[in-house]
């Protein structure tokens, strides 16, 4: 067995933010309680064959009913911050009209519980649970959805903004647009590339409109940002064909998201690649000014990197597996240096960008030793994964990247989207029969490493 990693992570200052993250549909359950209406994930997960084992989020971790206990659990882990998401159809059933007081009350109580425990709330407004009614009206490929999102953002921020000072508009627009509307492995399960490209732009527009509305209702010092999962791409060789493939993959996986928000324009090569594929970003006059409004930070979710080669057909790119890299249970390749390279590259190409790692973590097949309250999960593989990626953040900081915090994905095992409950990312184990929570060894290590970092002088 591997030894536990050391607690000292070089390069992380005393004021580095240590946190854990979740999202509403993955943990809350209570899908028809207190006025919530279905989201696209309720519909999708109840479509036979869409999800591994036909799992769904009807109960999930039952967090909606166990929230105060979960916050106490979080407090016991000694973390500074908790990133959660609001369920749009809980806050604004159907995605239009007035707020649902009971739905907002839940997040109001959550925020108060967090603050009472000294934990800073970080609210994500959209972690993929679009109200089904808005999908029925066309979803993100329709421009109107962006305006609906801005209205919802204002309702949520207006209620919580006196206490929540950290706001993330969208989580991973790549997943919403490409996995949801092109690949179809995520809700709403459509397979239409042109629609997916329209969705990309309307997600960005919704972000920009929401930034303005949040700033209007949240008193300073509001910190408003957006979370991306930019691809970290390496060419498989230095042949012109592979270099071109890497450029294209980087354009579609990273720059199409980063550039409009951080530079106020779409990259010309990406626009040309899309045109060759018969797709177009539906940009209207003034949109890029809205989308390019300054943000206070960018959230980065990092799990894997991609080695890319030219595919069989011209203009096709393929991801080349790296058999020498160890894998998680997903099975995703483990490559911490990719995170250093990604953060360093963003800080070089988009100077002055403050970043937080808003997700990083791994699914492994945990073994539970003992049972009940005496159960123990020695997840050394997850602990090493987190330690290696925190070290990668430290190296990026030493190379000049302004990375200010790290949120482990996830606080607890939860509904892992298309994979259902079989893949466990938690630093806390959830027994889905009893809903008992048991902190894993990785949670204890994270708590101790955060403490060690706080005790040191800033670096
Ligand atoms: C992120 N992909 O999702 C999400 O933000 C989390 O909700 C999720 O649980 C976590 O990562 C682990 O999967 C992703 O296939 C899901 O490229 C899929 C992909 C990327 C990110």
Coordinates of C-alpha atoms and ligand atoms in Angstrom, one line a residue:
X1 CA 0.0 0.0 0.0
X2 CA 1.1 3.5 -0.7
X3 CA 2.0 5.8 2.2
X4 CA -0.2 8.8 2.9
X5 CA 1.1 11.9 1.1
X6 CA 2.8 14.6 3.2
X7 CA 0.6 17.5 4.5
X8 CA 2.8 20.3 3.2
X9 CA 1.9 21.4 -0.4
X10 CA 4.6 23.7 -1.7
X11 CA 3.5 26.9 -3.3
X12 CA 0.1 27.3 -1.5
X13 CA -0.1 30.5 0.6
X14 CA -1.7 30.8 4.1
X15 CA -4.8 32.5 2.6
X16 CA -5.4 29.9 -0.1
X17 CA -9.1 28.9 -0.1
X18 CA -9.8 25.2 0.7
X19 CA -13.2 23.9 -0.1
X20 CA -15.5 21.2 -1.4
X21 CA -18.2 21.2 -4.0
X22 CA -21.5 19.6 -4.9
X23 CA -24.4 20.3 -7.2
X24 CA -28.1 20.4 -6.6
X25 CA -29.4 17.6 -8.8
X26 CA -26.5 15.3 -7.7
X27 CA -27.3 15.5 -4.0
X28 CA -30.6 17.0 -3.1
X29 CA -33.4 14.5 -4.0
X30 CA -36.8 15.8 -3.0
X31 CA -37.6 16.5 -6.6
X32 CA -41.3 17.1 -6.1
X33 CA -41.2 18.9 -2.8
X34 CA -42.1 22.5 -2.0
X35 CA -43.1 23.5 -5.5
X36 CA -40.1 22.2 -7.5
X37 CA -40.9 21.3 -11.1
X38 CA -39.0 18.9 -13.3
X39 CA -35.7 19.8 -14.8
X40 CA -34.2 18.3 -18.0
X41 CA -32.3 15.9 -15.7
X42 CA -35.5 14.5 -14.2
X43 CA -36.8 13.8 -17.7
X44 CA -33.5 12.4 -19.0
X45 CA -32.7 10.2 -16.0
X46 CA -36.2 8.7 -16.2
X47 CA -35.7 7.8 -19.9
X48 CA -34.9 4.1 -19.9
X49 CA -31.3 3.4 -20.9
X50 CA -30.1 7.0 -20.5
X51 CA -28.3 6.4 -17.2
X52 CA -26.2 3.5 -16.0
X53 CA -28.5 1.1 -14.1
X54 CA -31.4 3.5 -14.9
X55 CA -30.4 5.5 -11.8
X56 CA -32.0 8.9 -11.2
X57 CA -31.8 11.8 -8.7
X58 CA -35.3 11.3 -7.1
X59 CA -33.7 10.7 -3.7
X60 CA -29.9 11.0 -4.3
X61 CA -28.2 11.9 -1.0
X62 CA -31.5 13.2 0.4
X63 CA -29.6 16.4 1.1
X64 CA -32.7 18.5 0.9
X65 CA -33.9 16.9 4.1
X66 CA -30.5 16.4 5.8
X67 CA -28.9 19.8 5.0
X68 CA -28.2 20.9 8.6
X69 CA -26.4 17.6 9.4
X70 CA -24.5 17.9 6.1
X71 CA -23.3 21.4 7.0
X72 CA -22.2 20.1 10.4
X73 CA -20.3 17.4 8.7
X74 CA -18.6 19.9 6.4
X75 CA -17.7 22.1 9.4
X76 CA -16.0 19.0 10.9
X77 CA -13.8 18.8 7.8
X78 CA -12.4 22.3 8.6
X79 CA -12.7 23.7 5.1
X80 CA -13.1 27.4 4.4
X81 CA -15.6 27.3 1.6
X82 CA -18.5 25.3 0.2
X83 CA -19.5 25.4 -3.5
X84 CA -23.1 24.3 -4.0
X85 CA -25.6 25.0 -6.8
X86 CA -29.1 26.2 -6.8
X87 CA -31.8 24.2 -8.5
X88 CA -33.4 26.6 -11.0
X89 CA -36.8 24.7 -11.0
X90 CA -36.9 24.9 -7.2
X91 CA -36.2 28.6 -7.2
X92 CA -38.4 29.5 -10.2
X93 CA -40.7 26.6 -11.1
X94 CA -41.0 26.3 -14.9
X95 CA -38.2 28.8 -15.4
X96 CA -40.5 31.9 -15.6
X97 CA -42.3 34.2 -13.4
X98 CA -42.0 34.9 -9.7
X99 CA -39.7 33.1 -7.3
X100 CA -41.0 30.2 -5.3
X101 CA -40.6 31.3 -1.7
X102 CA -40.3 27.8 -0.3
X103 CA -37.6 26.8 -2.8
X104 CA -35.5 29.9 -2.0
X105 CA -36.1 29.3 1.7
X106 CA -34.0 26.1 1.4
X107 CA -31.0 28.0 0.1
X108 CA -31.6 30.8 2.6
X109 CA -31.3 28.2 5.4
X110 CA -28.3 26.6 3.8
X111 CA -26.5 29.9 3.6
X112 CA -27.3 30.7 7.2
X113 CA -26.2 27.3 8.4
X114 CA -22.9 27.7 6.5
X115 CA -22.2 31.2 7.9
X116 CA -23.0 30.0 11.4
X117 CA -20.3 27.4 11.0
X118 CA -17.8 30.0 9.5
X119 CA -17.9 28.5 6.1
X120 CA -18.0 30.8 3.1
X121 CA -20.9 30.0 0.6
X122 CA -20.0 29.9 -3.1
X123 CA -23.2 29.7 -5.1
X124 CA -23.4 28.3 -8.6
X125 CA -26.6 29.3 -10.4
X126 CA -26.6 26.7 -13.2
X127 CA -25.2 23.2 -12.8
X128 CA -27.2 21.8 -15.7
X129 CA -30.8 21.5 -14.3
X130 CA -32.7 23.6 -16.9
X131 CA -36.4 23.7 -16.1
X132 CA -38.1 21.2 -18.5
X133 CA -40.6 23.9 -19.6
X134 CA -37.7 25.9 -21.0
X135 CA -36.4 22.9 -22.9
X136 CA -39.9 22.3 -24.3
X137 CA -39.7 25.8 -25.6
X138 CA -36.4 25.0 -27.4
X139 CA -33.8 25.0 -24.5
X140 CA -30.4 26.6 -24.8
X141 CA -30.4 26.6 -28.6
X142 CA -33.1 29.3 -28.3
X143 CA -32.0 32.8 -27.5
X144 CA -34.9 33.4 -25.1
X145 CA -33.4 30.9 -22.6
X146 CA -30.5 33.4 -22.0
X147 CA -33.0 36.1 -20.9
X148 CA -34.9 33.6 -18.7
X149 CA -31.6 32.7 -17.0
X150 CA -30.8 36.3 -16.3
X151 CA -34.2 36.8 -14.7
X152 CA -33.6 33.7 -12.5
X153 CA -30.1 34.9 -11.6
X154 CA -31.6 38.2 -10.3
X155 CA -34.2 36.4 -8.2
X156 CA -31.6 34.2 -6.6
X157 CA -29.0 36.8 -6.1
X158 CA -31.6 39.3 -4.8
X159 CA -32.6 36.9 -2.0
X160 CA -29.2 35.6 -1.0
X161 CA -26.8 38.4 -2.1
X162 CA -26.8 40.1 1.3
X163 CA -24.9 37.0 2.6
X164 CA -23.5 35.3 -0.5
X165 CA -20.6 37.2 -2.0
X166 CA -19.2 34.6 -4.4
X167 CA -21.3 33.8 -7.4
X168 CA -20.7 31.4 -10.3
X169 CA -23.1 31.9 -13.2
X170 CA -22.6 28.6 -15.1
X171 CA -20.8 25.3 -14.5
X172 CA -19.1 24.0 -17.6
X173 CA -21.0 25.4 -20.6
X174 CA -19.1 22.8 -22.6
X175 CA -21.0 20.0 -20.9
X176 CA -24.4 21.7 -21.2
X177 CA -24.0 22.5 -24.9
X178 CA -21.9 19.6 -26.3
X179 CA -22.7 16.7 -24.0
X180 CA -26.4 17.8 -23.8
X181 CA -27.2 18.8 -27.4
X182 CA -24.5 17.2 -29.6
X183 CA -23.2 14.0 -28.0
X184 CA -26.5 13.5 -26.2
X185 CA -25.0 11.6 -23.2
X186 CA -26.3 14.3 -20.9
X187 CA -29.7 15.9 -20.6
X188 CA -31.6 16.8 -22.7
X189 CA -30.0 14.0 -24.8
X190 CA -30.2 15.7 -28.2
X191 CA -27.8 14.9 -31.0
X192 CA -27.7 18.0 -33.2
X193 CA -24.3 19.8 -33.6
X194 CA -25.8 23.0 -35.0
X195 CA -28.1 23.2 -32.1
X196 CA -25.2 22.6 -29.7
X197 CA -23.2 25.5 -31.2
X198 CA -26.2 27.8 -30.8
X199 CA -26.4 26.6 -27.2
X200 CA -22.8 27.6 -26.6
X201 CA -23.5 31.2 -27.6
X202 CA -26.8 31.4 -25.7
X203 CA -25.1 30.0 -22.5
X204 CA -22.5 32.8 -22.9
X205 CA -25.1 35.4 -23.4
X206 CA -27.0 34.2 -20.4
X207 CA -23.8 34.4 -18.4
X208 CA -23.1 38.0 -19.5
X209 CA -26.7 39.2 -18.8
X210 CA -26.6 37.5 -15.4
X211 CA -23.3 39.1 -14.4
X212 CA -24.9 42.5 -14.9
X213 CA -28.1 41.5 -13.0
X214 CA -26.1 40.0 -10.1
X215 CA -23.9 43.0 -9.7
X216 CA -27.1 45.2 -9.7
X217 CA -28.6 43.4 -6.7
X218 CA -25.6 42.1 -4.7
X219 CA -23.9 44.7 -2.6
X220 CA -20.1 44.8 -2.9
X221 CA -17.8 43.0 -2.4
X222 CA -19.6 40.6 -4.8
X223 CA -17.3 38.3 -6.6
X224 CA -18.9 37.1 -9.8
X225 CA -17.3 34.5 -12.1
X226 CA -18.0 31.5 -14.4
X227 CA -16.6 27.9 -14.3
X228 CA -15.2 26.2 -17.3
X229 CA -13.6 22.8 -17.9
X230 CA -11.2 23.9 -20.6
X231 CA -9.5 21.1 -22.5
X232 CA -5.7 20.9 -21.9
X233 CA -4.6 19.6 -25.3
X234 CA -1.2 18.3 -26.4
X235 CA -0.5 17.3 -30.0
X236 CA 0.3 13.6 -30.5
X237 CA 3.3 14.6 -32.7
X238 CA 4.8 17.7 -34.3
X239 CA 3.5 16.7 -37.7
X240 CA 1.5 19.6 -39.4
X241 CA -1.6 17.4 -39.3
X242 CA -1.4 16.7 -35.6
X243 CA -0.6 20.3 -34.8
X244 CA -3.6 21.4 -36.7
X245 CA -5.7 18.8 -34.9
X246 CA -4.5 20.0 -31.6
X247 CA -5.2 23.6 -32.5
X248 CA -8.8 22.6 -33.5
X249 CA -9.4 20.6 -30.4
X250 CA -8.1 23.4 -28.2
X251 CA -10.4 25.9 -30.1
X252 CA -13.5 23.7 -29.6
X253 CA -12.6 22.6 -26.1
X254 CA -11.1 25.7 -24.5
X255 CA -10.9 28.9 -26.5
X256 CA -14.5 29.0 -27.7
X257 CA -15.4 29.4 -24.0
X258 CA -12.5 31.5 -22.7
X259 CA -12.1 34.0 -25.5
X260 CA -15.6 35.5 -25.5
X261 CA -15.7 35.9 -21.7
X262 CA -12.1 37.1 -21.2
X263 CA -11.5 38.9 -24.5
X264 CA -14.9 39.8 -25.8
X265 CA -14.6 37.9 -29.1
X266 CA -14.7 34.4 -30.6
X267 CA -11.5 33.1 -32.1
X268 CA -11.5 33.4 -35.8
X269 CA -10.0 30.0 -36.5
X270 CA -12.9 28.4 -34.4
X271 CA -15.5 30.4 -36.3
X272 CA -13.9 29.0 -39.5
X273 CA -13.8 25.5 -38.2
X274 CA -17.5 25.7 -37.3
X275 CA -18.3 27.1 -40.7
X276 CA -16.6 24.1 -42.4
X277 CA -18.7 21.8 -40.2
X278 CA -21.9 23.7 -41.2
X279 CA -22.5 25.4 -37.9
X280 CA -22.6 29.0 -36.8
X281 CA -22.5 31.0 -33.5
X282 CA -25.7 33.1 -33.6
X283 CA -24.0 36.3 -32.5
X284 CA -26.2 39.5 -32.6
X285 CA -25.0 43.1 -32.4
X286 CA -23.9 43.9 -28.9
X287 CA -23.7 40.3 -27.6
X288 CA -20.0 40.2 -27.2
X289 CA -19.9 43.4 -25.2
X290 CA -22.4 41.7 -22.8
X291 CA -20.5 38.4 -22.7
X292 CA -17.1 40.1 -22.3
X293 CA -18.0 42.2 -19.3
X294 CA -15.2 41.8 -16.7
X295 CA -15.6 38.9 -14.3
X296 CA -13.8 38.8 -10.9
X297 CA -12.5 35.3 -11.4
X298 CA -12.7 32.2 -13.6
X299 CA -13.4 28.8 -12.1
X300 CA -11.5 25.9 -13.6
X301 CA -12.6 22.3 -13.3
X302 CA -9.8 19.9 -14.1
X303 CA -10.0 16.1 -14.4
X304 CA -8.1 15.0 -17.5
X305 CA -5.9 16.2 -20.4
X306 CA -6.0 15.2 -24.0
X307 CA -3.4 14.1 -26.5
X308 CA -4.9 14.7 -29.9
X309 CA -4.1 13.6 -33.4
X310 CA -5.5 14.1 -36.9
X311 CA -8.4 11.7 -37.6
X312 CA -9.2 9.7 -40.6
X313 CA -11.3 12.3 -42.3
X314 CA -9.9 15.8 -43.0
X315 CA -10.9 18.1 -40.2
X316 CA -11.4 15.2 -37.8
X317 CA -9.5 15.0 -34.5
X318 CA -9.0 12.0 -32.3
X319 CA -8.0 11.7 -28.7
X320 CA -5.1 9.3 -28.4
X321 CA -5.1 7.2 -25.2
X322 CA -2.0 7.2 -23.1
X323 CA -1.6 3.7 -21.8
X324 CA 1.3 4.6 -19.5
X325 CA -0.9 6.9 -17.4
X326 CA -2.8 5.3 -14.5
X327 CA -6.6 5.7 -14.5
X328 CA -9.4 6.3 -12.1
X329 CA -12.6 4.2 -11.9
X330 CA -14.2 6.3 -14.7
X331 CA -11.7 5.3 -16.2
X332 CA -10.1 8.7 -16.7
X333 CA -6.3 9.1 -17.2
X334 CA -4.5 10.7 -14.3
X335 CA -2.2 13.6 -15.4
X336 CA -1.6 16.2 -12.7
X337 CA 0.9 18.1 -14.8
X338 CA -1.9 18.8 -17.2
X339 CA -3.4 21.0 -14.5
X340 CA -0.2 23.0 -14.0
X341 CA 0.1 23.4 -17.8
X342 CA -3.6 24.5 -18.1
X343 CA -3.5 27.1 -15.3
X344 CA -0.1 28.4 -16.5
X345 CA -1.4 28.7 -20.0
X346 CA -4.6 30.5 -19.0
X347 CA -2.6 33.0 -16.9
X348 CA -0.2 33.6 -19.9
X349 CA -2.9 33.9 -22.6
X350 CA -5.5 35.8 -20.5
X351 CA -3.3 38.0 -18.3
X352 CA -4.7 39.2 -15.0
X353 CA -7.2 36.4 -14.6
X354 CA -7.8 35.3 -11.1
X355 CA -8.6 31.6 -11.0
X356 CA -10.0 29.1 -8.5
X357 CA -10.0 25.4 -9.1
X358 CA -13.7 24.9 -8.6
X359 CA -13.5 21.1 -9.1
X360 CA -10.9 18.4 -9.0
X361 CA -11.2 14.9 -7.7
X362 CA -11.5 11.3 -8.7
X363 CA -13.8 8.3 -8.6
X364 CA -12.3 5.1 -7.2
X365 CA -13.8 1.9 -6.1
X366 CA -13.6 2.4 -2.3
X367 CA -13.4 -0.5 0.1
X368 CA -15.3 0.0 3.3
X369 CA -13.7 -1.6 6.3
X370 CA -16.1 -2.4 9.1
X371 CA -19.7 -1.2 9.1
X372 CA -22.0 1.3 10.7
X373 CA -20.4 4.1 12.7
X374 CA -17.2 2.2 12.9
X375 CA -16.8 1.9 9.1
X376 CA -13.6 3.2 7.6
X377 CA -12.7 4.1 4.0
X378 CA -8.9 4.2 3.4
X379 CA -9.0 5.8 0.0
X380 CA -5.3 6.3 -0.4
X381 CA -5.7 6.5 -4.2
X382 CA -8.1 9.5 -3.9
X383 CA -5.8 11.1 -1.3
X384 CA -2.8 10.8 -3.5
X385 CA -4.8 12.1 -6.5
X386 CA -5.8 15.2 -4.5
X387 CA -2.3 15.7 -3.1
X388 CA -0.7 15.4 -6.6
X389 CA -3.2 17.9 -8.1
X390 CA -2.8 20.4 -5.2
X391 CA 0.9 20.1 -5.8
X392 CA 0.2 20.8 -9.5
X393 CA -1.6 24.0 -8.4
X394 CA 1.4 25.0 -6.3
X395 CA 3.7 24.6 -9.3
X396 CA 1.3 26.8 -11.4
X397 CA 1.4 29.5 -8.7
X398 CA 5.1 29.4 -8.6
X399 CA 5.1 29.8 -12.4
X400 CA 3.0 33.0 -11.9
X401 CA -0.6 31.8 -12.2
X402 CA -3.0 33.6 -9.9
X403 CA -4.8 30.5 -8.5
X404 CA -6.5 31.4 -5.2
X405 CA -8.3 28.2 -4.1
X406 CA -9.2 24.6 -4.6
X407 CA -12.5 22.8 -4.2
X408 CA -12.5 19.1 -4.0
X409 CA -15.1 17.3 -6.1
X410 CA -17.0 16.2 -4.3
X411 CA -18.0 16.7 -0.7
X412 CA -19.9 13.4 -0.8
X413 CA -20.6 10.5 -3.1
X414 CA -23.5 11.4 -5.3
X415 CA -25.5 10.9 -8.6
X416 CA -22.7 10.9 -11.1
X417 CA -24.8 11.9 -14.1
X418 CA -24.8 9.3 -16.9
X419 CA -22.9 6.9 -14.6
X420 CA -25.4 7.0 -11.9
X421 CA -24.4 6.0 -8.3
X422 CA -21.8 3.5 -9.3
X423 CA -19.0 6.1 -9.5
X424 CA -18.0 7.6 -6.2
X425 CA -16.2 11.0 -6.2
X426 CA -16.9 11.9 -2.5
X427 CA -14.4 12.7 0.2
X428 CA -17.3 11.6 2.3
X429 CA -18.8 8.1 1.7
X430 CA -22.6 7.9 1.4
X431 CA -24.4 4.6 2.2
X432 CA -27.4 4.9 -0.2
X433 CA -29.4 2.3 1.9
X434 CA -29.2 4.2 5.2
X435 CA -28.0 7.6 4.0
X436 CA -25.2 7.4 6.5
X437 CA -22.2 9.7 5.8
X438 CA -18.7 8.6 6.7
X439 CA -15.7 10.8 6.0
X440 CA -13.0 9.0 4.0
X441 CA -9.3 9.2 4.8
X442 CA -9.0 11.7 1.9
X443 CA -11.3 14.1 3.8
X444 CA -9.1 13.9 6.9
X445 CA -6.0 14.4 4.8
X446 CA -7.5 17.5 3.2
X447 CA -8.5 18.9 6.6
X448 CA -4.9 18.4 7.9
X449 CA -3.3 19.8 4.7
X450 CA -5.5 22.9 4.8
X451 CA -4.5 23.4 8.5
X452 CA -0.8 22.9 7.7
X453 CA -1.1 25.5 4.9
X454 CA -2.8 28.0 7.1
X455 CA -0.1 27.7 9.7
X456 CA 2.6 28.6 7.3
X457 CA 3.7 32.0 6.3
X458 CA 2.3 33.1 2.9
X459 CA 4.5 32.1 0.0
Ligands
LIG1 C1 -18.0 17.6 -13.9 N1 -16.8 14.9 -19.8 O1 -18.6 16.9 -15.0 C2 -19.2 18.2 -13.2 O2 -19.1 19.6 -13.0 C3 -19.6 17.4 -12.0 O3 -21.0 17.7 -11.8 C4 -19.3 16.0 -12.2 O4 -19.8 15.2 -11.2 C5 -17.8 15.9 -12.2 O5 -17.2 16.7 -13.3 C6 -17.3 14.5 -12.4 O6 -17.7 13.9 -13.7 C7 -18.1 16.5 -16.1 O7 -17.3 13.8 -20.1 C8 -18.7 15.4 -16.7 O8 -16.0 15.5 -20.5 C9 -18.3 14.9 -17.9 C10 -17.2 15.4 -18.5 C11 -16.6 16.5 -18.0 C12 -17.0 17.0 -16.8

